[in-house]
Amino acid sequence: MDRLYLRAAGTSLLLDLRDGDVRVAHWGADLGDQAPDPALVSGSAPHSAFDDPAPVSLIPQPARAWRGTPGLAGDRAGRAFSPRLVVQDASLEPADGTGGQRAALVLRDEASALQVDVALTLAPGGLLLVDQTLTNLGADDYAVAALDVSLPVPAQATESLDLTGRWAREKHPQRHRIDQGTWTRSARHGRTGHDSTLVIAAGTPGFGWRSGEVWALHLGWSGDHTSRIERAGDGQTLLAVGELLKSGELVLGAGESYTAPTAFAAYSSHGLDGVSAGFHDWVRGREGHPSTPRPVVLNTWEAVYFNHDLHVLKSLADAASDLGVERFVLDDGWFLGRRDDTRGLGDWFVDPDMWPLGLTPLIDHVRDKGMQFGLWVEPEMINQDSELAREHPDWIARPAGAHGRTSPTWRRQQVLDLVNPDAWDHIFERLDALLTENAIDYLKWDQNRDQVELGHDGVASTHAQTLAAYRLFDALRAAHPNVEIESCSSGGARVDLGILQRTDRVWASDTNDALERQTIQRWTQLVLPPELVGAHVGPSTAHTTGRTHALSFRAITALFGHFGIEWDVRGLTDAERTELRAVIDFYKANRSLIHTGRSVRIDRPDESDAAYGVVSHDRSRALFVYATLATSPNELSSRLRIAGLDPDARYRVTLGLPLDEHAIAHRSLPHWLTSDEGEVVVTGRVLAEIGVPLPGLYPEHALVLALSQVE
Ligand code: GLA
């Protein structure tokens, strides 16, 4: 076999297997029915001293004339530093039950006694999954330094995109021109990280949401990792992702294996929306993807913080239920000694002073109202001021052995050494007991610090700790399959497809400021479909920024996600209550569309506003949000060109929610809005080409358009 050819949903992958190597001759647009001759796409001899053409291998190796970052790195006490992998076996089959295709390759270097098993799965929606397992076939130890997934992008990809951020400001895009050299985003947080990029992407110049070719790579891993774009001196360009391993962290004994985290690769011929479509389709096709309507949440954090009082919380639950809330989540502050964020982590017993009758009276109250009950936990952490730390100081993960120095604290907390089986068993037993003894439907599972210097027995343990945390999630889910879990990590510091294999949504950010959320949610949803992204209506003045926003803007911003509230709704005015109720009703009526449809983002002429929506797969219905983010440079109000619709179908366009009159910046409204019907009927083609005129909105306001096909 000299080639492997996979194709799905406008994407194809051609692997050139000549010379015992695996070279990615093509990853990108569909090349048609017939696998092209790899010789055609593999290029000619480069202008270098190497005598043969050196197209880059799937696992780039110096032994295959690659002078950039190797895909596999490690050694046996200095030896076996440069493997030359040769294909032993290659096959192509339908992927199990998914309708996709799966190529399996076995690569081996006899001299280095190393084997790499590679599986490339092309999902029906075009997302490519790459799984690699390295096995030590030798008798002595092999220390792994890196096993990355690398994929080439063609020369026309000249612009890069990645995301960065910080606490309460996650997932902000940054772009660069791709020049020779390496652009690396390293995440050494011991968790995914606030600044970690969801994807490393390359595209044709100026690629947007709906235009340009784009190639993007994501790593499904919640520990240290690297993402990079490397353009070599010969012009070949690679995207690469992989786990970052510290020295001594991963040593394979004879016969042992290391399975690298799955890498996810998306190609789109039509901008970032195509990248999202590949990810969203795959995520939604998973067996464990949430299939019930995403309930309206009320989370108590910004309403009461640590001031837990049964009476107050019951009245909060009453107010929530009155609004139509379906899940009530008790946040931090319920367990032993937890009066503030300096103590108590590790003591997962209901605090008898705060909760003399346990959680049951609140849980019963919540459930009597027909709501689910959720509880906040942070199982991977320990405060030094806790019974657990006093009893088991050696359970704190430390860089220099069980009794050595501790790492710098963060929010006064340390990391519980889950690699220690006793600590792991203890924490499993506590969580299992909590879930068994209380009627809990949902855990908000937090992880609130960067885990630098993680160590177990004096050896770096980020890799092992990440796997131990995964095992904890998996074991609890197996024991309590009906409990949903949210991945929170000081907001959005653990958002990746590794954690999402064992959780049901993410908390995208600790900011509930709608303006900040516009950016954070848009870019989180580059990879995650809206139903997995927690989005709450916060108080009028945001606790994280001090900005004040109208309820309409806050609520519309929370609509395109898993909707909730994080606000003391006991004190609402009548007008606020009526408005919030109407939005909740609208969310309930439309969540099946928002949570299953195709995400569409509009490329706008400038950055003073944003427009995005969701279109049902049969294109018969759509919802779009238009949000102003800043003052417009133009006097005239906008037209919104709407993409993603059927050009030949006619759509009725109306306001989805009443226009907030305080949002309107110009006295003259577009004619269709002031007409008796308050609607316009127009074809998808006209909507895409000319668009619909909109009222001018003051900055930091929004409106919703509802579209439905008419005969
Ligand atoms: C983190 C979370 C918040 C909240 C607090 C509680 O910061 O991101 O949502 O749960 O912890 O301490």
XYZ file of C-alpha atoms and ligand atoms in Angstrom:
723
model
C 0.000 0.000 0.000
C 1.570 3.293 -1.058
C -1.152 5.645 0.133
C -4.101 6.093 2.446
C -6.919 8.372 1.421
C -9.727 9.528 3.704
C -12.521 11.938 2.824
C -15.627 13.355 4.486
C -17.692 16.536 4.430
C -15.468 18.500 2.060
C -12.223 17.464 3.741
C -9.678 14.917 2.668
C -6.447 13.506 3.968
C -3.874 11.830 1.762
C -1.020 9.925 3.365
C 1.980 8.952 1.292
C 3.395 5.656 2.578
C 6.297 5.237 0.174
C 9.801 4.671 1.622
C 8.299 3.236 4.802
C 7.455 6.747 5.932
C 4.080 8.370 6.574
C 3.913 11.754 4.909
C 0.875 13.939 4.893
C 0.700 14.669 1.188
C -2.525 16.606 1.665
C -4.864 17.704 4.456
C -7.473 20.128 3.242
C -10.113 20.381 0.530
C -11.735 17.252 -0.822
C -9.730 15.899 -3.765
C -12.518 13.792 -5.221
C -13.332 10.108 -5.544
C -9.969 8.831 -6.573
C -6.948 8.996 -4.329
C -4.454 11.096 -6.277
C -0.950 9.826 -6.834
C 0.942 11.030 -3.774
C 3.955 11.692 -5.983
C 1.990 14.558 -7.506
C 1.360 16.328 -4.239
C 4.521 15.451 -2.379
C 6.614 18.135 -4.004
C 10.071 18.087 -5.522
C 13.534 18.131 -4.070
C 13.986 21.231 -1.966
C 16.875 23.641 -2.392
C 18.879 22.196 0.439
C 21.747 19.845 0.896
C 19.495 16.845 1.357
C 19.587 14.722 -1.735
C 15.994 13.498 -1.689
C 12.738 15.360 -1.435
C 11.936 15.805 2.221
C 8.215 16.372 2.621
C 7.429 16.343 6.263
C 6.369 13.121 8.000
C 3.273 12.687 10.125
C 5.745 12.360 12.980
C 8.459 14.784 11.893
C 11.877 13.224 12.495
C 15.459 14.357 11.947
C 16.018 10.862 10.555
C 13.613 11.848 7.775
C 15.444 15.112 7.049
C 13.239 17.349 9.224
C 15.181 20.178 10.798
C 12.401 21.664 12.911
C 10.843 20.487 16.163
C 10.709 16.681 16.168
C 7.332 15.041 16.709
C 8.791 12.371 18.951
C 11.523 13.170 21.434
C 13.078 11.193 24.266
C 16.018 8.979 25.069
C 17.423 5.987 26.918
C 19.975 7.746 29.131
C 21.138 9.711 26.108
C 20.795 6.928 23.552
C 18.014 6.259 21.060
C 17.646 10.012 20.685
C 16.809 9.960 16.986
C 14.405 7.205 15.958
C 13.695 6.438 12.325
C 10.172 5.128 12.227
C 9.189 2.692 9.479
C 5.652 1.629 8.636
C 4.961 -1.985 9.619
C 1.286 -2.053 8.978
C -1.368 0.231 7.544
C -5.082 -0.209 7.162
C -8.186 1.795 6.374
C -11.611 0.862 7.675
C -14.967 2.391 8.435
C -14.839 3.908 11.933
C -16.993 2.042 14.442
C -20.626 2.895 13.974
C -20.014 6.573 13.181
C -20.044 6.597 9.408
C -16.499 7.943 9.379
C -13.217 6.363 8.320
C -10.287 5.195 10.377
C -6.723 4.658 9.271
C -4.492 2.644 11.571
C -0.721 2.650 11.249
C 1.996 0.841 13.086
C 5.406 2.513 12.947
C 8.527 1.018 14.433
C 12.201 1.685 14.806
C 13.957 -1.578 15.638
C 17.232 0.097 16.572
C 15.605 2.417 19.097
C 13.148 -0.311 20.153
C 10.201 2.057 19.853
C 6.787 1.617 18.312
C 4.140 4.217 17.610
C 0.576 3.190 16.880
C -1.323 5.935 15.114
C -5.058 6.093 14.510
C -6.465 8.778 12.237
C -10.226 8.961 12.383
C -12.066 11.206 9.966
C -15.516 11.852 11.426
C -18.484 12.216 9.052
C -18.532 15.972 9.728
C -14.917 16.305 8.565
C -13.171 16.534 11.956
C -9.954 14.516 12.034
C -8.964 12.833 15.300
C -5.364 11.789 15.752
C -4.433 9.301 18.469
C -0.854 8.174 19.048
C 0.521 5.561 21.428
C 4.225 5.098 21.995
C 5.476 1.744 23.271
C 8.892 0.969 24.652
C 9.903 -2.344 23.069
C 13.326 -2.295 24.710
C 14.548 -3.724 28.006
C 15.688 -0.432 29.515
C 13.783 2.734 30.350
C 12.829 5.250 27.706
C 12.226 8.808 28.948
C 9.583 10.523 26.821
C 10.105 14.214 26.142
C 7.397 14.755 23.534
C 4.916 12.938 21.337
C 3.160 15.666 19.383
C 0.599 15.602 16.628
C 1.769 17.586 13.627
C -0.078 18.365 10.432
C 1.187 20.406 7.512
C -0.655 23.375 6.060
C -0.027 24.621 2.523
C 1.845 27.771 1.557
C -1.326 29.813 1.057
C -1.904 29.703 4.820
C -0.094 32.864 5.764
C -2.043 34.093 8.770
C -2.323 32.507 12.193
C -5.009 32.688 14.836
C -4.884 31.605 18.447
C -6.673 32.601 21.625
C -5.393 33.975 24.880
C -6.789 35.464 28.065
C -6.703 35.807 31.793
C -9.128 35.373 34.681
C -12.490 36.940 33.769
C -11.245 37.674 30.244
C -10.756 34.310 28.566
C -10.630 33.395 24.871
C -9.531 36.558 23.140
C -8.243 36.082 19.602
C -4.838 37.163 18.380
C -3.554 37.041 14.840
C -0.128 37.061 13.298
C 1.475 36.787 9.932
C 3.143 33.415 9.617
C 6.815 34.017 9.063
C 9.701 31.617 9.219
C 10.262 30.420 12.737
C 8.004 29.058 15.423
C 5.034 30.671 17.140
C 4.462 28.645 20.290
C 1.707 28.862 22.861
C 2.861 26.913 25.898
C 0.450 26.272 28.730
C 2.223 25.315 31.952
C -0.631 25.761 34.393
C -1.167 22.175 35.438
C -4.657 22.807 34.088
C -5.758 23.885 30.654
C -5.248 27.539 31.625
C -7.022 30.861 31.262
C -4.675 31.845 28.466
C -4.611 28.482 26.751
C -5.591 28.610 23.133
C -8.512 26.446 22.139
C -7.016 26.039 18.707
C -3.901 26.881 16.836
C -5.085 27.884 13.386
C -3.671 28.990 10.066
C -5.558 30.393 7.132
C -5.515 32.276 3.895
C -5.022 36.039 4.280
C -7.876 37.764 6.108
C -9.868 34.584 6.734
C -13.058 35.367 8.598
C -16.061 33.595 10.063
C -17.490 32.881 6.634
C -14.579 33.192 4.246
C -11.127 31.862 3.582
C -9.504 28.496 4.004
C -8.661 27.602 7.591
C -6.809 24.727 9.240
C -7.112 24.356 13.029
C -5.780 21.976 15.653
C -6.989 21.425 19.220
C -5.585 19.181 21.946
C -8.070 17.367 24.180
C -6.031 17.680 27.350
C -6.413 19.450 30.682
C -2.770 19.557 31.748
C 0.374 21.208 30.397
C 0.459 21.421 26.643
C 1.939 23.199 23.688
C 0.397 24.481 20.465
C 2.529 25.880 17.707
C 2.916 26.956 14.126
C 6.293 26.281 12.658
C 7.458 27.496 9.296
C 10.753 25.893 8.418
C 13.487 27.431 6.322
C 12.360 25.315 3.383
C 8.906 26.900 3.627
C 7.039 23.892 4.934
C 4.576 24.874 7.624
C 3.226 22.707 10.405
C 0.569 23.039 13.020
C 1.425 20.962 16.080
C -0.066 20.231 19.480
C 1.054 17.962 22.269
C 1.383 17.423 25.954
C 4.255 19.305 27.617
C 6.247 16.885 29.708
C 8.706 17.829 32.414
C 11.965 15.984 32.700
C 11.642 12.682 34.490
C 7.864 12.915 34.393
C 7.214 10.163 31.916
C 9.601 7.221 31.845
C 8.444 4.080 30.063
C 9.745 0.819 31.485
C 10.088 -2.273 29.287
C 6.840 -2.901 27.428
C 5.138 0.215 28.781
C 3.166 2.655 26.654
C 2.233 6.307 26.616
C -0.986 7.324 24.927
C -0.878 10.980 23.961
C -4.015 13.093 24.295
C -6.275 13.056 21.252
C -5.667 15.891 18.825
C -8.597 17.250 16.823
C -8.000 18.800 13.424
C -10.525 20.788 11.421
C -10.248 22.095 7.880
C -12.703 24.574 6.414
C -12.958 25.996 2.917
C -15.322 28.715 4.164
C -13.902 30.324 7.250
C -14.119 29.702 10.953
C -17.783 28.741 10.838
C -16.700 25.643 8.909
C -14.159 24.863 11.613
C -16.901 25.180 14.231
C -19.233 23.002 12.200
C -16.653 20.198 12.213
C -16.136 20.462 15.964
C -19.808 20.947 16.838
C -20.923 17.987 14.729
C -18.381 15.720 16.359
C -19.093 16.937 19.884
C -22.823 16.535 19.363
C -22.403 13.074 17.906
C -20.721 11.698 21.039
C -22.583 9.052 22.970
C -22.612 11.004 26.225
C -23.587 14.365 24.757
C -26.384 15.912 26.866
C -29.648 14.928 25.260
C -32.167 16.516 27.644
C -33.199 20.174 27.322
C -30.575 22.302 29.078
C -32.338 23.517 32.234
C -32.408 27.161 33.257
C -29.901 27.467 36.105
C -29.717 29.728 39.105
C -26.290 29.739 40.707
C -26.019 31.280 44.180
C -22.442 32.599 43.933
C -22.896 36.254 43.039
C -26.192 36.355 44.980
C -24.884 35.369 48.432
C -21.184 34.390 48.109
C -20.153 32.660 51.369
C -23.134 33.897 53.399
C -25.076 30.686 53.516
C -28.322 31.001 55.399
C -31.079 28.474 54.936
C -33.833 31.045 55.168
C -32.232 33.335 52.586
C -31.437 30.462 50.252
C -34.975 29.135 50.450
C -36.377 32.509 49.508
C -33.853 32.728 46.685
C -35.077 29.336 45.491
C -38.666 30.612 45.673
C -37.820 33.656 43.594
C -35.912 31.489 41.142
C -38.708 29.023 40.733
C -41.176 31.846 40.252
C -39.105 33.022 37.289
C -39.051 29.587 35.692
C -35.642 28.371 36.886
C -35.194 24.604 36.612
C -31.896 23.934 38.391
C -30.733 25.583 41.617
C -26.998 25.378 42.294
C -25.556 25.980 45.754
C -22.077 27.380 45.264
C -19.005 27.518 47.511
C -19.397 27.892 51.295
C -21.387 24.841 52.492
C -18.644 22.565 53.842
C -16.691 22.349 57.070
C -15.212 25.659 58.198
C -15.666 27.330 54.810
C -16.480 30.940 55.701
C -14.204 32.513 53.119
C -11.726 31.337 50.503
C -8.816 30.788 52.886
C -9.849 27.507 54.493
C -11.831 24.316 54.415
C -10.962 22.817 51.012
C -10.584 19.105 51.562
C -13.175 18.856 54.349
C -16.109 17.669 52.274
C -18.587 17.385 55.117
C -21.626 19.625 55.396
C -20.748 22.325 57.944
C -22.869 21.668 61.060
C -22.735 25.297 62.256
C -24.003 26.721 58.981
C -26.228 23.782 58.163
C -27.360 22.247 61.474
C -29.916 20.084 59.673
C -27.613 19.272 56.756
C -28.402 20.236 53.183
C -31.625 18.232 53.149
C -34.005 21.075 54.098
C -32.722 23.175 51.199
C -32.594 20.250 48.789
C -36.144 19.227 49.689
C -37.324 22.793 49.285
C -35.691 23.102 45.885
C -37.020 19.767 44.686
C -40.487 20.460 46.000
C -40.477 23.427 43.673
C -39.756 21.057 40.815
C -36.161 22.202 40.395
C -33.007 20.101 40.285
C -30.382 20.632 42.955
C -26.726 21.261 42.183
C -23.737 21.584 44.491
C -20.306 23.201 44.155
C -17.211 21.113 44.896
C -13.493 21.526 44.351
C -12.183 18.001 44.930
C -8.648 18.368 43.597
C -7.672 21.036 46.124
C -6.728 21.369 49.750
C -6.337 24.378 52.045
C -3.506 24.152 54.512
C -6.086 25.446 56.966
C -8.249 22.316 56.856
C -8.711 19.177 58.929
C -7.540 17.147 55.955
C -4.225 18.996 55.677
C -3.654 18.803 59.404
C -4.259 15.052 59.341
C -2.451 14.310 56.086
C 0.108 17.011 55.340
C 1.816 14.525 53.034
C -1.244 14.537 50.766
C -0.351 17.985 49.514
C 1.338 17.676 46.128
C 4.850 19.027 46.562
C 7.839 19.419 44.283
C 10.311 17.875 46.704
C 8.719 14.745 48.149
C 5.882 14.160 50.584
C 7.404 16.272 53.364
C 9.424 18.748 51.296
C 8.573 22.375 50.680
C 5.210 23.320 49.253
C 4.596 25.335 46.085
C 3.549 28.981 46.135
C -0.084 29.199 47.234
C -2.849 30.552 45.010
C -6.110 31.637 46.597
C -4.470 30.213 49.746
C -4.840 26.718 48.412
C -2.670 23.790 47.496
C -3.244 20.784 45.290
C -4.281 17.429 46.703
C -1.871 14.774 45.472
C -4.340 12.561 43.628
C -1.483 10.377 42.420
C -1.343 9.130 46.002
C -3.924 6.310 46.008
C -4.905 6.967 49.629
C -5.700 10.608 48.893
C -7.566 9.602 45.724
C -9.588 6.923 47.593
C -10.429 9.354 50.352
C -11.715 12.024 48.013
C -13.668 9.506 45.953
C -15.263 8.141 49.106
C -16.261 11.673 50.241
C -17.825 12.663 46.930
C -19.496 9.308 46.542
C -20.975 9.660 50.045
C -22.202 13.192 49.337
C -23.925 12.049 46.164
C -25.340 8.970 47.857
C -26.616 10.742 50.963
C -28.070 13.784 49.226
C -30.402 14.123 46.271
C -27.913 15.942 44.059
C -28.476 16.203 40.309
C -25.503 18.294 39.362
C -21.994 19.143 40.480
C -20.279 22.388 39.678
C -16.774 20.912 39.800
C -14.289 23.690 40.286
C -10.496 23.778 40.123
C -9.221 27.087 41.278
C -5.518 27.350 40.872
C -2.665 27.003 38.500
C -0.853 23.844 39.504
C 2.745 24.768 38.949
C 5.447 22.466 40.322
C 3.143 19.519 40.838
C 5.102 16.638 42.305
C 4.541 13.180 43.700
C 7.368 11.528 45.640
C 9.690 14.219 44.375
C 8.944 13.561 40.707
C 7.015 15.949 38.451
C 3.424 14.719 38.329
C 1.302 17.023 36.161
C 0.727 14.193 33.700
C -0.188 11.669 36.392
C -2.295 14.202 38.328
C -4.290 15.060 35.200
C -4.986 11.379 34.581
C -5.844 10.836 38.260
C -8.330 13.729 38.124
C -9.839 12.223 34.953
C -10.146 8.875 36.772
C -11.951 10.616 39.613
C -14.484 12.138 37.228
C -14.901 8.807 35.455
C -15.353 6.798 38.646
C -17.938 9.222 40.017
C -19.825 9.290 36.769
C -19.848 5.510 36.674
C -21.158 5.389 40.250
C -23.703 8.192 39.699
C -24.548 8.170 36.007
C -27.454 10.582 36.384
C -25.444 13.369 37.964
C -24.379 16.025 35.495
C -21.044 17.754 35.990
C -19.891 21.231 35.046
C -16.205 21.931 34.450
C -15.340 25.202 36.163
C -11.810 26.365 36.791
C -11.705 29.915 38.147
C -14.124 30.467 35.293
C -12.854 29.150 31.979
C -9.436 27.752 32.812
C -10.422 24.154 32.040
C -12.161 24.240 28.700
C -10.979 21.470 26.391
C -12.285 18.318 24.774
C -10.423 16.146 27.302
C -12.417 17.409 30.278
C -15.554 17.487 28.148
C -15.344 13.749 27.663
C -16.365 13.527 31.333
C -18.405 16.684 31.953
C -21.607 18.178 30.594
C -20.794 21.839 30.280
C -18.116 24.410 31.052
C -18.250 27.616 32.997
C -16.789 29.902 30.346
C -15.708 32.700 32.664
C -16.189 34.201 36.088
C -17.272 37.426 34.485
C -20.978 37.889 33.961
C -20.374 41.263 32.318
C -22.303 40.906 29.069
C -19.822 42.945 27.065
C -16.951 40.700 28.109
C -19.134 37.666 27.591
C -19.839 38.615 23.981
C -16.212 37.925 23.128
C -15.607 35.049 25.529
C -18.636 33.057 24.414
C -18.133 33.720 20.724
C -14.632 32.301 20.823
C -15.358 29.477 23.267
C -18.009 28.386 20.796
C -15.452 28.174 18.059
C -14.986 24.627 19.378
C -17.862 24.027 21.817
C -21.504 24.125 20.742
C -23.639 26.598 22.720
C -25.377 23.973 24.871
C -22.063 23.217 26.596
C -21.225 26.802 27.460
C -22.666 28.114 30.732
C -23.911 31.704 30.316
C -25.624 33.555 33.163
C -27.492 36.793 33.582
C -25.587 38.683 36.260
C -26.566 41.696 38.351
C -27.068 45.091 36.678
C -23.598 46.183 37.670
C -21.115 43.427 36.962
C -19.109 42.305 39.991
C -15.977 41.740 37.952
C -15.838 45.012 35.994
C -18.190 47.546 37.596
C -19.935 48.063 34.233
C -23.690 48.525 34.293
C -25.824 46.997 31.563
C -29.501 46.857 30.751
C -31.211 43.576 31.510
C -32.025 43.167 27.815
C -28.322 43.110 26.892
C -27.409 40.787 29.760
C -30.230 38.390 28.992
C -29.782 38.317 25.220
C -26.076 37.669 25.741
C -26.843 34.673 27.973
C -29.366 33.227 25.485
C -26.844 31.652 23.139
C -25.445 29.209 25.642
C -26.666 27.085 28.508
C -28.748 29.846 30.043
C -28.775 30.727 33.708
C -28.898 33.444 36.312
C -26.293 34.493 38.835
C -28.018 37.340 40.599
C -29.969 37.877 43.789
C -33.354 37.724 42.142
C -35.183 38.234 45.443
C -34.989 41.984 44.967
C -36.159 42.367 41.359
C -38.501 45.159 40.394
C -41.770 44.108 38.786
C -40.483 45.267 35.421
C -37.293 43.246 35.785
C -39.215 40.165 36.833
C -41.555 40.436 33.850
C -38.688 40.952 31.442
C -36.580 38.120 32.839
C -39.547 35.760 32.816
C -40.184 36.584 29.175
C -36.563 35.845 28.283
C -36.657 32.552 30.184
C -39.844 31.573 28.335
C -38.182 32.526 25.064
C -35.104 30.449 25.951
C -37.269 27.449 26.774
C -39.215 27.811 23.543
C -36.043 28.128 21.469
C -33.403 26.051 23.228
C -33.979 23.061 21.002
C -33.006 25.279 18.052
C -30.121 27.065 19.802
C -28.737 23.762 21.053
C -28.906 21.772 17.852
C -28.635 24.261 14.986
C -25.686 25.341 12.913
C -23.740 28.262 14.420
C -23.420 31.185 12.024
C -21.342 34.272 12.717
C -21.543 37.310 10.515
C -18.384 39.080 9.376
C -19.208 42.712 10.168
C -17.592 45.712 8.488
C -16.036 46.975 11.725
C -15.638 45.867 15.327
C -18.230 48.153 16.869
C -20.853 45.430 16.741
C -21.277 41.687 16.447
C -23.890 39.475 14.895
C -24.321 35.767 15.251
C -26.988 33.189 15.182
C -28.094 29.676 14.792
C -29.851 28.148 11.803
C -31.761 24.881 11.970
C -30.263 22.113 9.852
C -33.184 22.204 7.430
C -32.744 26.022 7.275
C -36.421 26.559 8.042
C -35.780 28.517 11.260
C -33.109 30.793 12.605
C -32.360 33.158 15.448
C -29.843 35.955 15.181
C -28.456 38.356 17.750
C -27.209 41.785 16.839
C -25.144 43.343 19.635
C -23.419 46.700 19.751
C -20.057 46.564 21.478
C -18.918 50.175 21.074
C -20.038 53.385 19.396
C -20.237 53.039 15.647
C -17.977 55.102 13.398
C -21.001 55.646 11.148
C -23.981 57.913 11.636
C -26.308 55.619 9.753
C -27.564 52.555 11.520
C -26.669 49.171 10.187
C -28.008 46.648 7.833
C -27.513 43.099 8.907
C -26.601 40.710 6.141
C -27.632 37.271 7.283
C -25.730 34.244 6.074
C -26.433 30.538 6.308
C -30.039 30.621 5.048
C -31.553 28.960 2.012
C -31.168 31.637 -0.715
C -34.312 30.571 -2.518
C -36.587 30.300 0.486
C -38.667 33.189 1.812
C -38.308 34.059 5.452
C -40.480 36.017 7.820
C -38.209 38.197 9.948
C -39.517 39.506 13.274
C -38.093 40.606 16.579
C -37.625 37.569 18.802
C -37.940 39.614 21.973
C -39.443 43.084 22.369
C -37.011 45.854 21.583
C -35.652 47.554 24.700
C -36.780 51.132 24.143
C -33.831 52.444 26.165
C -31.524 50.799 23.660
C -32.718 52.766 20.634
C -30.249 55.418 19.566
C -32.190 56.968 16.673
C -35.723 58.092 16.728
C -36.472 56.673 13.306
C -36.909 52.951 13.263
C -36.676 50.919 10.051
C -39.972 50.763 8.268
C -40.494 47.019 8.691
C -40.364 47.447 12.458
C -42.908 50.209 12.614
C -45.340 48.502 10.220
C -48.453 46.998 11.752
C -47.105 43.495 11.374
C -43.658 44.380 12.725
C -42.164 41.974 10.237
C -40.723 41.657 6.793
C -40.864 38.710 4.391
C -37.838 38.357 2.172
C -35.725 35.690 0.496
C -32.598 34.194 2.011
C -30.705 35.578 -0.983
C -31.805 39.142 -0.296
C -31.031 38.705 3.393
C -27.551 37.499 2.524
C -26.821 40.106 -0.128
C -28.563 43.261 1.087
C -29.566 42.395 4.592
C -32.194 43.707 6.886
C -32.110 47.316 8.141
C -31.743 47.575 11.889
C -32.561 50.260 14.403
C -29.546 52.150 15.683
C -28.698 50.870 19.146
C -26.710 52.563 21.850
C -23.465 50.747 22.571
C -23.658 47.637 24.739
C -27.187 46.732 23.789
C -28.647 43.913 21.737
C -31.682 42.658 19.896
C -32.824 39.251 18.677
C -34.257 38.463 15.265
C -36.405 35.400 14.691
C -36.633 33.990 11.166
C -38.953 31.329 9.869
C -39.575 30.083 6.368
C -42.907 30.890 4.735
C -44.407 29.020 1.809
C -14.425 30.079 41.324
C -15.552 29.909 40.343
C -16.715 30.781 40.754
C -17.146 30.419 42.148
C -15.980 30.497 43.111
C -16.335 29.947 44.459
O -13.883 31.362 41.247
O -15.127 30.166 39.052
O -17.784 30.640 39.851
O -17.690 29.110 42.137
O -14.862 29.789 42.630
O -15.284 30.037 45.342
